[in-house]
Structure formats: C-alpha cells, structure tokens
XYZ file of C-alpha atoms in Angstrom:
669
model
C 0.105 -0.093 0.034
C 1.296 3.412 -0.758
C 1.791 5.290 2.452
C 0.652 8.554 3.636
C 2.576 9.925 6.687
C 2.595 12.720 9.398
C 5.853 13.942 9.444
C 7.857 16.477 11.857
C 10.313 17.992 9.474
C 9.693 21.815 9.258
C 7.936 23.006 6.300
C 10.116 25.674 4.756
C 10.094 27.107 1.036
C 13.473 25.682 0.160
C 13.118 26.246 -3.405
C 12.180 30.068 -3.207
C 15.238 30.936 -5.377
C 14.936 28.086 -7.965
C 14.135 28.468 -11.384
C 10.567 27.983 -11.835
C 7.285 28.395 -13.560
C 3.704 27.926 -13.046
C 0.712 26.375 -15.038
C -2.783 26.816 -14.062
C -5.473 24.285 -15.076
C -6.014 20.395 -14.737
C -2.927 19.463 -16.785
C -4.316 16.060 -17.642
C -4.397 14.754 -14.043
C -7.284 12.617 -14.587
C -5.406 10.569 -17.018
C -2.409 10.092 -14.549
C -4.204 8.862 -11.411
C -2.214 5.875 -9.786
C -4.617 2.941 -9.555
C -3.143 1.714 -6.393
C -4.244 4.978 -4.464
C -3.148 6.319 -1.326
C -6.234 5.138 0.737
C -8.306 2.490 -0.888
C -11.898 2.681 -1.069
C -13.983 5.486 0.843
C -11.835 7.839 2.830
C -13.478 9.721 5.784
C -10.260 11.635 6.791
C -9.841 15.092 5.931
C -6.632 16.637 4.633
C -4.246 17.865 7.599
C -1.251 19.917 7.301
C 1.935 17.574 7.461
C 0.492 14.562 5.579
C 2.834 13.209 3.268
C 2.350 11.274 -0.065
C 4.622 9.199 -2.292
C 3.714 11.021 -5.413
C 1.709 14.127 -6.888
C -0.833 11.562 -8.162
C -1.534 10.297 -4.860
C -2.039 13.568 -3.323
C -5.022 14.181 -6.086
C -6.308 10.815 -5.434
C -6.627 11.325 -1.653
C -8.196 14.700 -2.000
C -10.542 13.550 -4.682
C -11.612 10.486 -2.360
C -12.303 13.053 0.365
C -14.093 15.589 -2.074
C -16.374 12.627 -3.143
C -17.248 11.701 0.445
C -18.143 15.222 1.135
C -19.983 15.966 -2.081
C -17.833 18.369 -4.027
C -15.458 18.124 -7.184
C -11.931 18.926 -7.346
C -9.679 20.709 -10.071
C -5.845 21.478 -10.079
C -5.775 25.273 -9.633
C -2.010 25.681 -9.999
C 0.975 23.463 -10.526
C 4.534 25.050 -10.226
C 7.348 23.544 -12.253
C 11.134 24.155 -12.358
C 12.773 24.860 -15.594
C 13.950 21.192 -15.462
C 9.982 20.356 -16.073
C 10.253 18.838 -12.560
C 6.831 19.492 -10.356
C 7.664 20.685 -6.948
C 4.434 22.477 -5.672
C 0.638 22.332 -6.330
C -2.729 23.540 -5.298
C -5.923 21.601 -5.602
C -9.234 23.425 -5.144
C -12.925 22.866 -5.045
C -14.462 22.843 -8.467
C -16.361 26.016 -7.475
C -13.211 27.917 -6.747
C -12.679 31.262 -8.710
C -14.867 32.416 -11.493
C -15.209 31.764 -15.034
C -13.672 34.283 -17.571
C -16.139 36.759 -19.031
C -17.567 35.587 -22.412
C -18.459 37.820 -25.342
C -20.732 35.559 -26.917
C -24.402 36.658 -27.312
C -25.735 33.845 -24.847
C -22.896 33.234 -22.275
C -23.332 30.243 -20.031
C -24.628 31.113 -16.447
C -21.790 31.335 -13.753
C -21.673 28.155 -11.701
C -18.722 29.079 -9.613
C -18.885 30.685 -6.265
C -15.241 31.665 -5.770
C -14.969 28.937 -3.167
C -11.919 28.976 -0.808
C -11.682 25.025 -0.063
C -8.256 23.940 -1.129
C -5.045 22.203 -0.164
C -1.521 23.239 -0.961
C 1.150 20.738 -1.197
C 4.896 20.664 -2.054
C 7.828 18.420 -2.783
C 10.047 17.855 0.048
C 13.659 17.107 0.133
C 12.894 13.472 1.068
C 11.172 13.285 -2.319
C 7.619 12.961 -0.719
C 4.814 15.418 -1.201
C 3.694 17.038 1.948
C 0.289 19.030 2.417
C 1.468 22.580 3.687
C -1.907 24.592 3.744
C -5.565 23.461 4.056
C -8.795 25.322 4.006
C -11.817 22.910 4.583
C -14.726 25.435 4.448
C -16.592 26.036 1.434
C -18.803 28.933 0.769
C -21.902 26.911 -0.919
C -23.786 24.124 0.189
C -22.263 20.406 -0.326
C -23.936 17.095 0.028
C -22.676 13.809 -0.476
C -26.337 12.488 -1.110
C -27.049 14.938 -3.901
C -26.048 12.344 -6.381
C -24.330 14.900 -8.472
C -21.424 13.246 -10.239
C -18.502 15.729 -10.702
C -15.834 15.341 -13.598
C -12.963 14.528 -11.054
C -15.081 11.499 -9.708
C -15.633 9.848 -13.081
C -11.976 8.611 -12.960
C -12.106 8.037 -9.334
C -14.679 5.448 -9.835
C -11.988 3.069 -11.281
C -9.963 2.850 -7.940
C -13.024 2.874 -5.474
C -15.778 0.849 -7.352
C -13.838 -2.176 -8.423
C -15.493 -5.328 -7.620
C -14.542 -7.233 -4.618
C -15.197 -10.879 -4.637
C -14.990 -11.399 -0.812
C -17.138 -14.223 0.850
C -15.255 -15.066 4.030
C -14.658 -13.057 7.228
C -10.971 -13.445 6.574
C -10.889 -11.645 3.211
C -13.035 -8.960 4.738
C -10.330 -8.533 7.484
C -7.627 -8.343 5.029
C -9.417 -5.493 3.220
C -9.804 -3.610 6.430
C -6.182 -3.862 7.380
C -5.234 -2.790 3.799
C -7.226 0.212 4.067
C -5.810 1.435 7.562
C -3.361 4.117 7.063
C 0.404 3.965 7.984
C 1.921 7.032 9.401
C 5.719 7.340 9.373
C 8.117 9.713 10.863
C 11.583 10.369 9.576
C 13.902 11.096 12.343
C 15.778 14.152 12.207
C 18.552 13.614 14.455
C 19.070 14.481 18.117
C 18.497 17.807 19.821
C 20.731 19.174 22.604
C 18.882 20.906 25.616
C 20.251 21.623 28.928
C 17.531 19.796 30.683
C 18.561 16.532 29.174
C 15.079 15.389 28.730
C 15.261 15.420 24.795
C 16.747 12.265 23.544
C 17.946 11.248 20.040
C 15.788 9.206 17.777
C 18.684 7.089 16.638
C 19.443 5.018 19.900
C 18.059 1.951 21.525
C 14.369 3.552 21.309
C 14.159 2.834 17.452
C 11.653 -0.039 17.934
C 9.250 -1.219 20.566
C 10.692 -3.834 22.809
C 8.514 -6.725 22.086
C 8.475 -10.154 23.827
C 7.762 -13.386 22.164
C 4.153 -13.352 20.939
C 3.611 -9.715 21.498
C 3.424 -8.815 17.711
C 1.031 -11.805 17.144
C -1.135 -10.653 20.001
C -1.224 -7.098 18.652
C -2.200 -8.415 15.336
C -4.883 -10.806 16.615
C -6.519 -8.228 18.932
C -6.584 -5.470 16.118
C -7.792 -7.760 13.548
C -10.624 -8.983 15.897
C -11.381 -5.179 16.570
C -11.426 -4.194 12.873
C -14.167 -7.027 12.443
C -16.569 -6.039 15.160
C -15.792 -2.270 14.807
C -15.742 -0.824 11.264
C -14.770 2.511 12.642
C -11.704 1.168 14.748
C -8.683 3.155 13.914
C -5.268 2.448 14.120
C -1.842 3.709 12.726
C 1.579 2.259 12.891
C 4.920 3.919 12.751
C 7.743 1.642 11.282
C 11.473 2.254 11.360
C 13.827 2.146 8.323
C 14.193 -1.714 8.922
C 10.375 -2.211 8.832
C 10.176 -2.966 12.599
C 7.339 -1.598 14.561
C 8.309 1.604 16.439
C 5.220 3.348 17.472
C 1.636 2.356 17.467
C -1.689 4.266 18.052
C -5.444 3.065 18.107
C -9.012 4.251 19.026
C -12.219 2.597 18.803
C -15.549 4.067 17.654
C -16.749 4.793 21.078
C -13.622 6.965 21.924
C -13.648 8.894 18.550
C -17.509 9.810 19.192
C -16.879 10.601 22.847
C -14.245 13.210 21.609
C -16.986 15.045 19.944
C -18.852 15.393 23.254
C -16.023 15.742 25.717
C -13.114 16.904 23.647
C -12.746 20.425 25.158
C -10.131 19.227 27.777
C -7.812 16.503 27.214
C -5.120 14.918 29.623
C -2.319 12.876 28.168
C -1.257 10.322 30.782
C 2.467 9.273 30.118
C 2.942 7.554 33.574
C 3.927 4.318 31.925
C 6.813 5.853 30.075
C 8.151 8.045 32.931
C 7.791 5.092 35.518
C 9.217 2.635 33.130
C 6.371 0.141 32.761
C 7.011 -2.948 30.544
C 3.881 -1.572 28.397
C 5.048 1.730 27.098
C 1.481 3.084 27.048
C 0.281 6.671 26.327
C -3.424 7.342 27.152
C -5.551 10.346 26.004
C -8.334 11.049 28.537
C -11.226 13.204 28.983
C -14.115 13.554 31.365
C -17.773 12.861 30.466
C -21.018 14.465 31.704
C -20.673 12.629 35.147
C -17.215 13.771 35.544
C -15.985 10.136 35.054
C -12.797 9.583 33.010
C -13.310 8.577 29.295
C -10.632 6.977 27.180
C -10.162 9.085 23.834
C -7.281 6.670 22.294
C -4.093 4.836 23.258
C -0.546 4.629 21.904
C 2.640 2.416 22.515
C 5.911 4.604 22.045
C 9.290 2.928 21.642
C 10.855 6.067 23.480
C 10.099 9.493 24.906
C 11.606 11.327 22.244
C 10.125 14.541 20.659
C 9.768 12.706 17.353
C 7.734 9.952 19.088
C 5.528 12.032 20.879
C 4.918 14.447 17.945
C 4.174 11.463 15.892
C 1.668 10.032 18.343
C 0.000 13.620 18.870
C -0.438 13.778 14.961
C -1.677 10.336 14.894
C -4.342 11.160 17.673
C -5.307 14.478 15.849
C -5.724 12.677 12.473
C -8.044 10.104 14.160
C -10.278 12.852 15.705
C -10.608 14.666 12.001
C -8.130 17.430 12.617
C -10.079 18.976 15.680
C -7.691 19.921 18.343
C -8.707 20.503 22.238
C -8.818 23.601 23.679
C -6.735 22.659 26.642
C -4.278 19.809 26.889
C -2.973 18.603 30.047
C 0.428 16.689 30.310
C 3.229 15.846 32.921
C 6.039 18.434 33.191
C 8.597 17.413 30.391
C 10.390 19.448 27.891
C 9.892 16.619 25.438
C 6.036 16.887 25.774
C 5.993 20.616 25.957
C 7.932 20.750 22.399
C 5.467 18.196 20.894
C 2.424 20.058 22.140
C 3.633 23.417 20.877
C 4.310 21.757 17.418
C 1.219 19.846 16.949
C -1.450 21.842 19.150
C -0.136 25.486 18.858
C -3.671 26.991 19.584
C -4.500 24.776 22.395
C -3.739 25.962 26.188
C -1.043 23.584 27.620
C -1.438 22.911 31.345
C 0.836 20.781 33.548
C -0.654 18.253 35.747
C -0.337 19.959 39.326
C -0.858 16.716 41.224
C 2.133 14.921 39.547
C 4.233 17.880 40.019
C 3.356 17.858 43.642
C 3.863 14.070 44.045
C 7.644 14.889 43.058
C 8.250 17.259 46.059
C 9.595 14.529 48.435
C 11.971 13.285 45.712
C 13.133 16.759 44.636
C 13.128 18.417 47.933
C 13.233 15.718 50.592
C 16.962 16.024 51.282
C 16.778 19.543 52.015
C 17.374 20.990 55.475
C 14.106 22.023 56.959
C 12.073 20.142 54.335
C 8.743 20.024 56.127
C 8.673 23.911 56.505
C 9.820 24.340 52.826
C 7.030 21.775 51.720
C 4.480 23.753 53.836
C 5.792 27.174 52.451
C 5.268 25.538 48.634
C 1.845 24.419 49.372
C 0.722 27.798 50.885
C 2.050 29.623 47.689
C 0.723 26.979 45.250
C -2.597 26.183 46.782
C -3.833 29.397 48.676
C -2.743 32.340 46.523
C -5.685 33.982 45.527
C -3.773 36.619 43.024
C -0.783 36.313 40.924
C 0.974 39.074 42.828
C 0.264 37.087 46.216
C 1.915 34.011 44.687
C 5.138 36.106 43.467
C 5.521 37.444 47.029
C 4.912 34.028 48.690
C 7.290 32.165 46.572
C 10.013 34.876 46.589
C 9.714 34.784 50.227
C 10.104 31.107 50.273
C 13.151 31.103 47.993
C 14.953 33.787 49.842
C 14.289 32.556 53.477
C 15.243 28.840 52.683
C 18.330 29.730 50.334
C 16.876 27.903 47.273
C 17.787 30.552 44.719
C 20.063 28.048 42.929
C 17.668 25.155 43.002
C 17.295 23.825 39.429
C 14.055 21.955 39.735
C 12.316 24.943 41.623
C 13.590 27.167 38.845
C 12.144 25.102 36.167
C 8.832 25.130 38.132
C 8.857 28.868 38.565
C 9.516 29.294 34.728
C 6.503 27.246 33.811
C 4.287 28.776 36.747
C 1.668 30.006 34.346
C 0.937 26.336 33.084
C 0.378 24.730 36.468
C -0.180 27.151 39.469
C -3.899 27.620 39.668
C -3.766 31.274 40.218
C -2.689 31.592 36.818
C -5.412 29.369 35.171
C -8.619 30.958 36.404
C -9.495 32.046 33.069
C -9.084 28.644 31.383
C -12.093 25.976 31.628
C -10.729 22.764 32.715
C -13.819 20.928 33.357
C -12.601 19.486 36.774
C -9.503 17.889 34.857
C -6.811 19.562 36.751
C -7.314 19.116 40.572
C -6.357 22.341 42.377
C -6.720 21.340 45.931
C -3.903 19.627 48.399
C -3.950 15.950 48.461
C -5.977 15.391 45.432
C -4.524 12.825 42.923
C -5.300 11.922 39.316
C -5.889 8.280 38.865
C -5.029 6.277 35.704
C -7.767 5.228 33.632
C -6.345 1.656 33.665
C -5.742 1.500 37.464
C -6.354 -2.112 38.569
C -5.470 -3.445 34.943
C -2.057 -2.304 34.550
C 1.063 -2.121 36.655
C 4.866 -2.168 36.158
C 5.079 -5.629 35.663
C 2.006 -6.276 33.373
C 3.136 -7.752 29.924
C 1.866 -6.601 26.711
C -0.059 -9.587 26.274
C -1.733 -9.512 29.675
C -2.777 -5.805 28.959
C -4.303 -6.520 25.628
C -6.300 -9.389 27.521
C -7.435 -6.944 30.108
C -8.037 -3.930 27.654
C -11.562 -4.836 26.988
C -12.374 -5.437 30.432
C -11.338 -2.018 31.411
C -13.298 -0.389 28.643
C -16.288 -2.641 29.473
C -16.182 -1.649 33.156
C -16.011 2.029 32.423
C -18.717 1.740 29.817
C -20.926 0.144 32.646
C -20.471 2.708 35.150
C -21.229 5.477 32.641
C -24.571 3.463 31.683
C -25.484 2.974 35.246
C -24.864 6.682 36.192
C -27.006 7.548 33.025
C -29.933 5.375 34.488
C -29.533 6.748 38.172
C -29.487 10.529 36.676
C -32.704 9.844 34.564
C -34.679 7.538 36.297
C -34.270 8.361 39.870
C -34.725 11.686 41.508
C -31.808 13.258 43.433
C -31.934 13.588 47.073
C -31.687 17.275 47.707
C -30.153 18.164 51.045
C -31.626 21.771 50.979
C -34.477 23.479 49.464
C -32.161 26.025 47.836
C -33.507 27.290 44.591
C -30.136 26.959 42.954
C -30.079 23.184 43.860
C -33.754 22.767 42.672
C -32.674 24.291 39.250
C -29.706 22.314 38.442
C -31.472 19.042 39.777
C -33.669 19.077 36.718
C -30.834 19.567 34.376
C -27.351 18.128 35.567
C -26.320 14.464 36.299
C -26.468 13.294 39.742
C -22.598 13.047 40.174
C -22.201 16.820 39.209
C -24.949 17.522 41.513
C -23.299 15.973 44.380
C -20.217 18.224 43.921
C -22.339 21.235 43.591
C -24.204 20.367 46.622
C -21.185 20.765 48.428
C -20.960 24.540 47.147
C -24.628 25.197 48.282
C -23.844 23.869 51.737
C -20.690 26.235 51.915
C -22.857 29.021 50.887
C -24.394 29.038 54.230
C -20.987 28.834 55.977
C -19.765 31.987 54.421
C -20.450 34.218 57.559
C -19.956 37.709 56.248
C -20.691 39.363 52.847
C -20.185 43.152 52.432
C -20.457 45.300 49.677
C -17.052 47.449 49.182
C -17.790 49.178 46.029
C -21.220 50.109 44.739
C -20.389 52.679 41.819
C -21.045 51.688 38.200
C -22.580 48.753 36.873
C -20.248 46.208 38.410
C -20.652 45.849 42.256
C -17.813 44.471 44.236
C -18.446 42.281 47.308
C -16.110 40.697 49.914
C -17.121 37.374 51.192
C -15.608 35.835 54.098
C -15.189 32.102 54.743
C -13.179 29.911 57.113
C -10.987 27.647 55.131
C -9.188 24.287 56.166
C -5.189 25.029 55.543
C -2.590 22.036 55.565
C -5.544 19.558 57.040
C -5.175 20.764 60.595
C -6.133 24.423 61.023
C -8.750 26.736 59.869
C -8.301 30.303 59.086
C -10.649 33.091 57.818
C -10.264 34.350 54.129
C -11.780 36.973 52.184
C -12.956 36.259 48.633
C -13.715 39.110 46.116
C -16.811 38.695 44.072
C -17.738 40.977 41.129
C -21.449 41.271 40.246
C -22.862 42.826 37.193
C -26.771 42.822 37.494
C -27.334 44.169 34.149
C -25.464 41.348 32.278
C -26.359 38.795 35.028
C -22.512 38.156 35.634
C -20.689 36.990 38.617
C -16.908 36.535 38.977
C -15.253 35.216 42.143
C -11.597 35.285 42.860
C -11.349 31.612 43.550
C -12.026 30.671 40.024
C -13.892 27.568 40.722
C -16.337 28.000 37.866
C -13.546 27.355 35.192
C -11.672 24.883 37.287
C -14.785 22.685 37.836
C -17.599 23.976 35.638
C -20.103 25.006 38.569
C -20.186 28.155 40.505
C -18.489 28.392 43.761
C -20.172 29.129 47.278
C -18.905 32.819 47.155
C -20.683 33.528 43.704
C -23.901 31.838 44.948
C -23.986 33.834 48.235
C -23.771 37.186 46.077
C -26.511 36.021 43.797
C -28.560 34.939 46.752
C -28.138 38.297 48.554
C -29.356 40.007 45.428
C -32.533 37.922 45.375
C -31.545 36.076 42.236
C -33.605 32.683 42.270
C -31.955 31.174 39.391
C -28.401 30.759 38.088
C -27.816 32.801 35.043
C -27.925 30.691 31.809
C -24.133 31.283 30.968
C -23.254 29.470 34.089
C -25.286 26.341 33.167
C -22.750 24.161 31.410
C -24.281 21.771 28.792
C -21.555 19.172 29.000
C -22.946 18.440 32.556
C -26.629 17.980 31.401
C -28.454 14.729 31.548
C -31.118 15.536 29.025
C -28.809 15.675 25.852
C -28.939 12.438 23.848
C -25.592 11.130 23.262
C -25.177 8.397 20.579
C -21.916 6.574 20.595
C -22.379 5.795 16.868
C -19.861 7.517 14.397
C -21.383 9.051 11.360
C -19.206 10.144 8.470
C -22.355 11.232 6.384
C -21.405 8.737 3.729
C -23.345 9.287 0.464
C -24.803 5.896 0.144
C -23.094 2.367 -0.518
C -22.262 -0.055 -3.038
C -24.632 -2.977 -2.447
C -22.279 -5.129 -4.533
C -19.396 -4.655 -1.949
C -19.519 -6.766 1.055
C -17.389 -4.380 3.123
C -19.705 -1.560 2.340
C -22.672 -3.655 3.347
C -21.096 -4.712 6.669
C -20.184 -1.166 7.531
C -23.678 0.089 6.858
C -25.508 -2.778 8.608
C -23.240 -2.112 11.611
C -24.000 1.370 11.946
C -27.648 0.796 11.668
C -27.683 -2.037 14.339
C -25.627 0.278 16.583
C -28.322 2.947 16.510
C -30.864 0.133 17.365
C -28.652 -0.895 20.473
C -28.677 2.685 21.583
C -32.312 3.022 21.722
C -32.887 -0.445 22.888
C -30.898 -0.270 25.876
C -32.761 2.742 27.581
C -35.590 0.675 28.971
C -36.472 -2.900 29.620
C -39.447 -2.630 27.411
C -37.439 -1.338 24.425
C -34.786 -4.088 25.231
C -37.669 -6.830 25.067
C -39.201 -5.357 21.905
C -35.887 -5.130 20.245
C -34.812 -8.758 21.050
C -38.189 -9.998 19.553
C -37.795 -7.926 16.402
C -34.381 -9.305 16.095
C -35.609 -12.890 16.386
C -38.107 -12.264 13.667
C -35.611 -10.943 11.256
C -33.039 -13.833 11.851
C -35.915 -16.327 11.279
C -36.963 -14.416 8.024
C -33.363 -14.669 6.751
C -33.025 -18.209 7.413
C -36.413 -18.877 5.706
C -35.024 -16.935 2.760
C -31.635 -18.844 3.023
C -33.626 -21.895 2.886
C -35.535 -21.170 -0.244
C -32.069 -20.312 -2.341
C-alpha cells in the first residue's frame, strides 16, 4: 500500500530562488491517477497539514476521495514547475473555486462557480515526498454527499473505488480492512541538544518497540478482531527504516465519538513511560457528563523522544478529524512541551499539578528544613488568590530557605503560568486538573495495568477496562434519568440544576450550596457603576489541621447577570462557587444565570456513540460496504434499545423475527 505519513520536519520554502514557472488548470491529471491510490475505498479523513504522500498523483487521489465523500468536485488550480520540468508544488481546489472568464458570446453560459476558498496546497520535500502545507476545509456553498451529483473528477475516481470485490469469508474482509488502514511514518531528524537533558536522540535504542515473544502476534490478532466487530476502529503504525514496529496508536468508535462531546479538555497520561512500565502506554483521557474518565485513544511508544511524541499527537489528531482540544494537560516534561507546541499550537497547555506535587519529596526531601519548605510551597501554590500574592509568597520561600539555585524549583517557576492555579482561572478545565491539596489523578487503567504487566496481559484486560468504564457510565445515566436526586436543601439553585445536571455533578455542586451558608460575612465594598464588588468571608481549612478566615472578592454585574469570584472555581470545575452563590442569593436572584449552566453536565442531552461520516450511499455489491452500513444501523438500534426494559424486550423480539426471516430466505435459495 502506498503510504501517507505525518512528518515532523519543518515546512520551509527551500526552492524560493529556484528556476520555476507556474501552470494553471487540470494538466491532464485525470489520466495520470495511480490505480493503487493512497487510501483504498472511501476515505473519511480530511486533509491535515503535515500529511505526506509518495507522489503528486497520490495527493490528487487522496483529496478526490475526500471530496467525493463530502460531495464536491476537485480541480487543479495551480502547478509549479522548475525549468527542468520537474513539478515541485501544487494547489488543488474545490471545483467551485474562482470564477469563469467573461464571455463575449451573445448567450454566455450562466456562472456556476462561487469563488469557493476550499483547497489544499502541497509541495515536494527533500525526502522526495509530497507534503500538504496549507489546508482550507470550509466551503462558501452547500455541499452534500447524498445529492447524487457526479463531478468530472469523480468519473476517473470510480475506477479505483468501485472495483468489484469478490469477498466471501470473514478473513478476506479482514484483509481489506487491514489494507485500508493508514500507515503514518516519521523520519527521524537527529538529536536535539537541550540543557535539561530530557530530549533524546531518535537514533538510539528506542528505534523500535521492545516486544517479547508473541507480543506482535497478540497485537495483530487483537486489532484484526476489533476491525471486524468495529468498522470504525482506527489504528496507525510507525515503522522504522528496517520495517520494525516503532510506535503504535489506536482508538475505537466509542472513543472517537466521545471526543466530539467531551473533547474540550484532554489529558495525556504518560505515567507508563516515565515510571518505566513494561507496557510503554500513553493514554488520551477526557471526562464525561458525570465527571468520569473517558478513554479517547491509546498509543505505544518506543521511547519518550520529541519525534515519537509528535508522531503520536499527529496520529491522534488525525483520528479525531483534525479537531484539536481547547486545553491539553501533560506532565512537566520538555519533550512533551515541545511536541504539544508543534502539534497543538492554539491549545492551552497545562501541566498536571498533582504529578508535580507528587515529586516534591523526591526533589526536595533531602533539604534541611524540608517540612517547612513543603508547607511554604503548598501555601504559595494552593492558597494564593492573586498572581502578585503567589509571586511574593514564592520569593519569600526562595529567599528564606536559600533555594535561589535549586534547578527543579527554577524550572517550576519558569512554567508557573501552566500549572499554578492562580494563573489558570481564565481557562475552562472541566474538573480535569485538581487544584486542592492531597488530590491525585488516577490512571484510567488502574487495577488493570502495573509496572510488571506484560503487553499480552494488558491486551487481554484492555476490553475489561473499557467495558467496566462503559458500565459505570450506563449506570450513572440510568440513575440520573430514572431516579430523583435527594436534595439536602431546598435552595432554588439546587432545585434548578437538579432538573438539568447528572447526579454526580449535582453531588459536587451540593457541597458549594452547603458552603454558601457557611460564608458568614458578605459586604459590599464598591457600589459605583454597573459592576459591584463584594467581599465574602469564609473559614477555610489550611494544611488539613487548622482553619483560617479568608476574604474572597466577588464581582457582580446585575445588568449582564455576570458574577466572577477570585477563587476561579467555575472555570476549574464547571459550576459556580459558594462565594458567587452567596452574592446571587443576597441580590435576590432565584436562578443561576444561563451562561453558568454548562451543557456538558446535562443529563437531558441525547448522546449516541455511533460514528457518522455522512457517507453518500453504499455500493450494495461490495460486502465491506454492506457490513459497515449494517453495523451502523444496528448500533443505532442498540443505543435506543438499552434505554428501558420494554425497549430491550421489543428489540430482542424484532431481531429474532429478522433472523427467522433471513433463515427462511436462505432455505429457499
């Protein structure tokens, strides 16, 4: 199979001064399409900057497949040639791009183009592969894969995508599925020297996964099985120059669909890499509407190099159709920071606070007066309400204990805006970044994976972990929808959200409602203008064994119904804090303003874990197409049938009738 890869080499216009000329138009491309193609059959993946192809023709084939899926035609807008007649750059556009030249005919044809901006640009790199360097996916006109319109570019495409497949057995279908899976490859670009020593060369012992006897076969068997039961199961492999497995990524349908609902904040768990587990697992984790962990994809990496992490992030982003998260959370690691900056430049990168604080005994335990230093550090990190307060407390700690030259603390301070809560109050974190002392982050695979678990054992337990997680979510859904939440108070805020939110989130919000009544002093300190400033006093627990009174500043705008507390709990957790509730209550507000009712916690939103690529019909002569379509239909039935006992019984009865009918038909043949 001709490969398509996501590479980490920088995109540079290295031929800017070369002898070149440009040709517009289709250039006879239709006659040059490679019959092998880049991705066989229908292609649900959109183009992404960084994808690489073996030839110019394969870029066209790939984009044409994508266009056919989406319902638009393709034409070659520009092709750049050197004087040696070698192509080195191209641009493919929607067939509605630009406008036709004005005709002087008496009855000119009507204008059919719309000046559509959708296009891709690509160029020939030094490694003789063609890389996509610019992408625009949005059209300025309606497109529909079910319109039935046949575009000129698709007429040639039919040769590659509609060829007859004589497949009868499950094994043959499996081969087609494995063949249709992309291979994402990374060309190592040497070592990178950094003072921290966290970057490593890609040309060392981490050039391939350390697999034991039977591991490769276990991976192949497991993935082959998943490909048959889950048509939208996605995996990509990275092979080294010898063809050995170096890195691996995979994600099932449920994870891919869950990302559409809960992909705003994503954590990357690299514990298995940093703690040297036998299974070098990297997990992408989100939280669902119950505040429970949700798996969004997994990878195995041969080593924690920049190249490997960048490859994995690009593979995951491709799987999620090029939609990056708003916030991404990782360990404090220069390698990860470099990869996140490269692949997710627009996402806010947070560092995992609990993981940082877990390192305190290891990094500072040998210091004189360690316990006092630990308490001073906790005070600066957890109890600072304003940036200037943190800066002053941190400086006092550094000066008092003579820590000016401590390398680890220096690194922490340099990264403070990515992990200290006081700097993260404007970032919505959906409860994924614990901001209180003694809070820990549990791994999604706790109880299923430890340092000594082999890869074969892990693959055996992998489905158990997913099923257990799924069952917990289903039970929580049933509890939230079918049983009333036992309210601890008759507060109207709690009554309001009890009708909307899941029970797990309500239990967390309930603590804020209870805390609202423990705020013993609320005074107005500024009543001029639209924004009124209140000071709310509360007794808080410090270091687990003493309490002290703290004042929390709350801003309230009655005109816009906005309330903002200095504690920042709403962005941290996704619901209003006790201080903001106290101010709303004091002003006679009976309902939480709509902008503070977060849709991701709602129980009344229908969430169907069925992936829909909006395919424009199927070829009923193709058994793979039949299988995919039937699977999607039956999964919709399953989603509806599981919601009640009556629906379940009706569905089982209907399926039995279908099976009996099919058996009768088969008996007549």
